[in-house]
Coordinates of C-alpha atoms and ligand atoms in Angstrom, one line a residue:
X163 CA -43.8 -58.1 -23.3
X164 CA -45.6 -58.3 -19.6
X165 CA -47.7 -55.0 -19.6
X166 CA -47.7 -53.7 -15.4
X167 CA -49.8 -51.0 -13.8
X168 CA -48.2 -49.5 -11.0
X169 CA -50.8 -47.8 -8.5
X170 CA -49.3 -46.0 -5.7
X171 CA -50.8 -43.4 -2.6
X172 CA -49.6 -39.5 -2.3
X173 CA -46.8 -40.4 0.3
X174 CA -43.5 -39.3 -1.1
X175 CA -41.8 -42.4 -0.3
X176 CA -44.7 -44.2 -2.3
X177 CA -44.0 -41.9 -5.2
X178 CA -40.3 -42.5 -4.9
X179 CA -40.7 -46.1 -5.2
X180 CA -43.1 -45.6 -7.7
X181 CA -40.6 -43.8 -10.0
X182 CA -37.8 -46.2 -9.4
X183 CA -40.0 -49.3 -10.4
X184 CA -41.2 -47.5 -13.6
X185 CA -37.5 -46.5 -14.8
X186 CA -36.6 -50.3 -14.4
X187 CA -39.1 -51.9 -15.9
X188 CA -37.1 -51.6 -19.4
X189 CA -34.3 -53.7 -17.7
X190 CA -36.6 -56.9 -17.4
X191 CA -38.3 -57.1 -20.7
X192 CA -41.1 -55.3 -19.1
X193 CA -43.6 -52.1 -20.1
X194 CA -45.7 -49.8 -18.1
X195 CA -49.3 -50.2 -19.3
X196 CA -52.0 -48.1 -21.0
X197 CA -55.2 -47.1 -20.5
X198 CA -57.1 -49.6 -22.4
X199 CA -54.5 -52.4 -21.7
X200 CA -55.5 -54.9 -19.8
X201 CA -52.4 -55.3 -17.9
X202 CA -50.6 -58.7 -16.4
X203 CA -49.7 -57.4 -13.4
X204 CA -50.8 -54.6 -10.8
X205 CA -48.2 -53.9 -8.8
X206 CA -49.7 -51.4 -6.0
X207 CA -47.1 -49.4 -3.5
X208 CA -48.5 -47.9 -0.3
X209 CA -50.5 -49.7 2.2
X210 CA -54.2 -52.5 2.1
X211 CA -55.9 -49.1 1.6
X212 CA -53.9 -48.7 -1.9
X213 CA -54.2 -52.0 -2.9
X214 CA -57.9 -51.6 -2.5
X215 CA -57.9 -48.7 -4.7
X216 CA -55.9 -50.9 -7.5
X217 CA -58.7 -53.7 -7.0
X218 CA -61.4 -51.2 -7.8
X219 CA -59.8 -49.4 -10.2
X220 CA -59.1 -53.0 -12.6
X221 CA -62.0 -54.8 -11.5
X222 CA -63.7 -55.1 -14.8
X223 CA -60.4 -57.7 -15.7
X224 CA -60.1 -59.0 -12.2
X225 CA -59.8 -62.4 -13.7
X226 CA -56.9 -61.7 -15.7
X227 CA -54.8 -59.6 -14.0
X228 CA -52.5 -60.3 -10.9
X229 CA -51.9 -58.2 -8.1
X230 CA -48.5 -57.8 -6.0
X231 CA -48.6 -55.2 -2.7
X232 CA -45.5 -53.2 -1.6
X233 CA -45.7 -51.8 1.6
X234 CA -44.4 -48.4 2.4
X235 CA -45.5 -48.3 5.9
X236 CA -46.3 -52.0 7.7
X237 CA -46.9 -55.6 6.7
X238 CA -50.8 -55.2 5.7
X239 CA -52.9 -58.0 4.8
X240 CA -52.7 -57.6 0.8
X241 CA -48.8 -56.3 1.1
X242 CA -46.1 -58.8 1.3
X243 CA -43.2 -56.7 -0.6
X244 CA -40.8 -53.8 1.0
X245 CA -39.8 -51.0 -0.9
X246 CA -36.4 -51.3 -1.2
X247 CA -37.1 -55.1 -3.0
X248 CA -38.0 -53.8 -6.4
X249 CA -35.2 -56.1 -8.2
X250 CA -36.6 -58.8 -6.1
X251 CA -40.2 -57.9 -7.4
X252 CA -39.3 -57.6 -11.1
X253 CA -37.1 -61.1 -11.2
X254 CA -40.3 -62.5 -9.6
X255 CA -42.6 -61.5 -12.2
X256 CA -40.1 -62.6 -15.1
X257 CA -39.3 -66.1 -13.4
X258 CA -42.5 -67.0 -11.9
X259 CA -45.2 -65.9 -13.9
X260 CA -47.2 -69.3 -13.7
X261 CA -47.3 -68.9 -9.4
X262 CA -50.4 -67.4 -8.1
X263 CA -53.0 -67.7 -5.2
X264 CA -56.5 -66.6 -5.0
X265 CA -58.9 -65.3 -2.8
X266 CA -62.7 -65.1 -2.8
X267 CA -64.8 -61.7 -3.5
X268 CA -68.3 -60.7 -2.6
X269 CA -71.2 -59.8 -5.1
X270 CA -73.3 -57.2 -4.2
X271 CA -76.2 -56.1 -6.0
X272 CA -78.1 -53.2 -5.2
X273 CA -81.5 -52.6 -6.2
X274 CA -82.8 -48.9 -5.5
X275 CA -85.9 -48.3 -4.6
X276 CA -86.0 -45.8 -8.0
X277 CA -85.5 -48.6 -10.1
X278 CA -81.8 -48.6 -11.1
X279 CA -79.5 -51.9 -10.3
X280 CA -75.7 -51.2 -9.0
X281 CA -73.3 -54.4 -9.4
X282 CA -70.1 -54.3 -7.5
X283 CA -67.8 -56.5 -5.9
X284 CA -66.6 -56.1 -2.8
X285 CA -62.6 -57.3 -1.7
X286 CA -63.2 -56.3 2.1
X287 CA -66.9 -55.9 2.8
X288 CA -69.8 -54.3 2.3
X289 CA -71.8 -52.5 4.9
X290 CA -75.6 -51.2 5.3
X291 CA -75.9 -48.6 7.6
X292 CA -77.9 -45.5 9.0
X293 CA -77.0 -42.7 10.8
X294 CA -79.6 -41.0 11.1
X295 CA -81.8 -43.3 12.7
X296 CA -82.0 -46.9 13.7
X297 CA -82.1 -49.5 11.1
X298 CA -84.7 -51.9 10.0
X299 CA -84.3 -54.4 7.9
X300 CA -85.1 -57.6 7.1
X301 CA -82.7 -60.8 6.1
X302 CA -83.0 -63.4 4.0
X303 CA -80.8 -66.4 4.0
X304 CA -81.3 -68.2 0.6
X305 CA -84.5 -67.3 -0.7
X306 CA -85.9 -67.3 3.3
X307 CA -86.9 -64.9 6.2
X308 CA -84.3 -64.8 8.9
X309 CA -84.3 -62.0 11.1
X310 CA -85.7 -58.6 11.6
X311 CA -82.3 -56.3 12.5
X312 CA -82.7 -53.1 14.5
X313 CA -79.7 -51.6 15.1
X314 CA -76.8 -49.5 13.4
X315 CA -76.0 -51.5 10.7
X316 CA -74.8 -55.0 9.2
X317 CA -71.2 -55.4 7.6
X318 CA -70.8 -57.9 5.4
X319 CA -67.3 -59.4 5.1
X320 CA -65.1 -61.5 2.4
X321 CA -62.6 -63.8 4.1
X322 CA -59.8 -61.4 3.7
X323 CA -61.6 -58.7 5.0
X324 CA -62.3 -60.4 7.8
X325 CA -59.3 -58.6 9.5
X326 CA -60.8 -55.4 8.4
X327 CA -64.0 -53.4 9.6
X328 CA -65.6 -57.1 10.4
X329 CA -62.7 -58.1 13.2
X330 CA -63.5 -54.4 15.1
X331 CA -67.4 -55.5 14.9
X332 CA -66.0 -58.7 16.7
X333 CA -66.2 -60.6 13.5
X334 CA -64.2 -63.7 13.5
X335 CA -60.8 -63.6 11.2
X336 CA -61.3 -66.4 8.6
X337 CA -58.5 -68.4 7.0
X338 CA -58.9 -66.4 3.1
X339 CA -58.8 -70.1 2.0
X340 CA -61.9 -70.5 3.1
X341 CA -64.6 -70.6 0.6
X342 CA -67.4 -68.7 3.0
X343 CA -68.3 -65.4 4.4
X344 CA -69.7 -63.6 7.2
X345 CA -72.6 -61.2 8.7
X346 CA -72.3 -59.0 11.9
X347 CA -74.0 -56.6 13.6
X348 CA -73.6 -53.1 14.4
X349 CA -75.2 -52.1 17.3
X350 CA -78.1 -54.3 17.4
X351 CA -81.2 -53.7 19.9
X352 CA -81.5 -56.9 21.6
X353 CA -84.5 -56.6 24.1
X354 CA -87.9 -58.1 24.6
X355 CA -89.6 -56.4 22.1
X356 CA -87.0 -56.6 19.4
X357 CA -84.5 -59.4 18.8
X358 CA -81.7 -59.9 16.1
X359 CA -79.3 -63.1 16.5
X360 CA -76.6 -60.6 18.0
X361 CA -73.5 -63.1 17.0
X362 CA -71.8 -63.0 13.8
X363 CA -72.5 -65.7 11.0
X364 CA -70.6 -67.4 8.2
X365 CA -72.4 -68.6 5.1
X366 CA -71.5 -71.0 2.7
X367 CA -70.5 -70.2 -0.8
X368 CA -73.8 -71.7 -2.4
X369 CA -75.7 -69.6 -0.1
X370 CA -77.0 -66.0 -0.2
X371 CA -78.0 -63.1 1.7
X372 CA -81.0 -60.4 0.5
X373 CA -81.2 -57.5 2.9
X374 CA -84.6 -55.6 2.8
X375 CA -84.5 -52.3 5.0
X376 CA -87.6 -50.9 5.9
X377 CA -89.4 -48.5 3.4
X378 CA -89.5 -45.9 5.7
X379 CA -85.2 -45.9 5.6
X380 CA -85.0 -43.2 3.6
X381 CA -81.0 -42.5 4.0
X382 CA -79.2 -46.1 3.9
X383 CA -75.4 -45.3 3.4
X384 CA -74.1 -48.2 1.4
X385 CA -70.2 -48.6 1.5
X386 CA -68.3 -51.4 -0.4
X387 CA -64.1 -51.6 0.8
X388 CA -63.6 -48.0 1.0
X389 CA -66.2 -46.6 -1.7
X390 CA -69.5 -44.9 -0.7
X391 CA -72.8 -43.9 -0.9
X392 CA -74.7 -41.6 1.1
X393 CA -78.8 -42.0 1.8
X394 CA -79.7 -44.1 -0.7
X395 CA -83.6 -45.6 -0.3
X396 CA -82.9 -49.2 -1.3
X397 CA -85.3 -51.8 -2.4
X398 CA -82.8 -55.0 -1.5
X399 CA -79.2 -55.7 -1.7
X400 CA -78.2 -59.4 -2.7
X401 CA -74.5 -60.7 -1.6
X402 CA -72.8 -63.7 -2.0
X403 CA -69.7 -64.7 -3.1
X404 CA -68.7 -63.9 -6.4
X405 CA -67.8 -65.9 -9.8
X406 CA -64.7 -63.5 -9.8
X407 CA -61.6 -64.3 -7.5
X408 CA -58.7 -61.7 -7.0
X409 CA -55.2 -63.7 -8.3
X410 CA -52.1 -62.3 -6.5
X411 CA -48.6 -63.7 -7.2
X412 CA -47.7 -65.5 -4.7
X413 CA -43.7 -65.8 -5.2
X414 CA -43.6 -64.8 -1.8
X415 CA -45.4 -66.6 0.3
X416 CA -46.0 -64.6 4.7
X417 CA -47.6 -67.5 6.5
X418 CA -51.3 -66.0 7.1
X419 CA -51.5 -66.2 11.2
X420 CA -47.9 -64.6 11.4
X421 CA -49.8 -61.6 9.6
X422 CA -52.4 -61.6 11.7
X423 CA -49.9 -62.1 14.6
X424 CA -47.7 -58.8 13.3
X425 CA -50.5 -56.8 12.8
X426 CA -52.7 -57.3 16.0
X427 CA -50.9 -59.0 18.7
X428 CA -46.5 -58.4 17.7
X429 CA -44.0 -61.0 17.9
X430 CA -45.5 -63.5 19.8
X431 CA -45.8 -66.5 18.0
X432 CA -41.9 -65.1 16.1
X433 CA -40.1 -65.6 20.2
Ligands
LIG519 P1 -58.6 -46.7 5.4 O1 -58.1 -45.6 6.1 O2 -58.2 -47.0 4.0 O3 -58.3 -48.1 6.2 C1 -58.5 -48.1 7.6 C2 -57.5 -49.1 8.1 O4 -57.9 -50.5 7.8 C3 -56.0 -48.9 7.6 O5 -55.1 -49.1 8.6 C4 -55.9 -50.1 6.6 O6 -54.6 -50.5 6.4 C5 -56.7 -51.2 7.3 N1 -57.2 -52.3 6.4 C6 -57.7 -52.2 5.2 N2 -58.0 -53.4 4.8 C7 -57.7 -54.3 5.8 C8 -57.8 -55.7 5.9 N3 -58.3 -56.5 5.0 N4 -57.4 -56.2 7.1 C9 -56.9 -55.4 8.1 N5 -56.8 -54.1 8.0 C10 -57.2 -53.5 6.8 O7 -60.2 -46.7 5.6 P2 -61.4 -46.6 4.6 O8 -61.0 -46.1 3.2 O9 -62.5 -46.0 5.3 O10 -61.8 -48.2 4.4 C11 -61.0 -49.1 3.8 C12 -61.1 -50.4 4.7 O11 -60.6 -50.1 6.0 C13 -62.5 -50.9 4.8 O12 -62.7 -51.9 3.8 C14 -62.5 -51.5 6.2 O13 -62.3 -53.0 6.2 C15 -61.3 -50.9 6.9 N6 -61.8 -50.1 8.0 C16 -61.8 -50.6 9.2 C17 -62.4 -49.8 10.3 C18 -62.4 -50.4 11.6 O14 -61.7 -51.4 11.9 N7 -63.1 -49.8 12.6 C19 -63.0 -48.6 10.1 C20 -62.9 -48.1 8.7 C21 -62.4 -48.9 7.7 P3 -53.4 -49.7 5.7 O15 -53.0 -48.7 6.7 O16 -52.4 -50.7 5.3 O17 -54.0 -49.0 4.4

């Protein structure tokens, strides 16, 4: 029997739905799962945000697990499903269990400067920043010196995050079939003392990227999707993309520039 994990946020109508899709799962052959499952399906009900909580929470069996997003608010980038198409969801998962698309994560590696290591993976991005005061740091682009960045901070983005934080840095928004990801800048000092590239960049998936902030960064804040941590004194962080992919269902299939479309510009390319 198909185990499912249904992850949902506090809004009542996520609850509701959450309820309903628990009471039904009997009537397809399916069962809720339990801690220490490893369940076939994570179903999450809310908005991107929720379905970034459900990728953290499972990511130690990203591989073999597959996600489905219902939206209780609008059509999100990691959301296809309404509410009210629970049957819908649940005659998916029985009849198409095979069907499922995949997207690219990033691998970040942090090395403190106290000694201990951090591995995560990232769905959206991961960002360096300071708040305190401007940051230095130094980046490597496989195994070589790039650039010295001054600035705010540097976002790092996965191809579906691209839409995310990235897009408001002025990011480009990358096809998630494409096997790359991208760099940009937050607040850069460009002037004729100091000088960062100032656009963003897109790196290959056999490349890699080691930031080094300065020593004398004493309060980094390191945030990966919507997790963080505050002043942190970092040695280096590695990123690249990651052996690990995200598998989501893909029994219905929204046409990836009509999200984008729905989400940031509204019925144009629909007239
Ligand atoms: P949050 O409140 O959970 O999310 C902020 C907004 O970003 C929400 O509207 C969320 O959509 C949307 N979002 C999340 N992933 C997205 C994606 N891949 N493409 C387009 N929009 C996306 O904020 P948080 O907990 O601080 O951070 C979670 C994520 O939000 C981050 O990974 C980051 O990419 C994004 N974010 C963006 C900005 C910005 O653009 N300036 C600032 C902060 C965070 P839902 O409403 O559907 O959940």
């Amino acid at each position: 029997m198909k185990k499912i994990a249904i992850v949902n946020n506090q809004k009542p109508l996520s609850i509701a739905y959450a309820q309903q899709m628990k009471d039904k799962l009997p009537t397809y052959d399916l069962k809720e799962f339990s801690v220490g499952d490893i369940p076939d399906y994570v179903i999450s009900i809310g908005g991107d945000g929720t379905l970034l909580s459900a990728f953290h929470q499972f990511q130690n069996v990203i591989d073999q697990t597959q996600f489905i997003g219902i939206h209780t608010g609008h059509l999100g980038f990691y959301t296809d499903w309404l509410g009210d198409q629970i049957d819908q969801v649940l005659q998916g998962i029985v009849e198409n269990e095979a069907d499922s698309i995949s997207y690219p994560l990033l691998s970040v590696d942090i090395q403190l400067a106290k000694g201990q290591k951090q591995h995560i993976l990232a769905l959206n991005e991961c960002s360096v920043r300071s708040h305190r005061k401007t940051m230095v740091c130094d980046v490597e682009i496989k195994g070589q010196f790039f650039e010295t960045f001054r600035g705010d901070g540097l976002c790092i983005a996965t191809p579906t995050g691209s839409t995310g934080l990235n897009k408001s840095l002025g990011g480009a928004v990358m096809h998630p079939r494409i096997e790359a990801f991208q760099m940009t800048e937050m607040a850069s000092v460009n002037n004729r003392v100091y000088r960062s590239l100032a656009s963003p960049i897109i790196l290959p998936a056999d490349e890699w990227l080691v930031l080094r902030p300065d020593p004398s960064n004493e309060w980094i804040d390191i945030t990966t999707d919507h997790l963080f941590w505050a002043d942190q004194t970092i040695d280096y962080i590695r990123l690249e993309l990651a052996k690990e992919r995200i598998h989501f269902a893909s029994f219905k299939h929204t046409h990836y520039w009509n999200r984008v479309e729905s989400s940031f510009i509204a019925n144009r390319l629909s007239e």
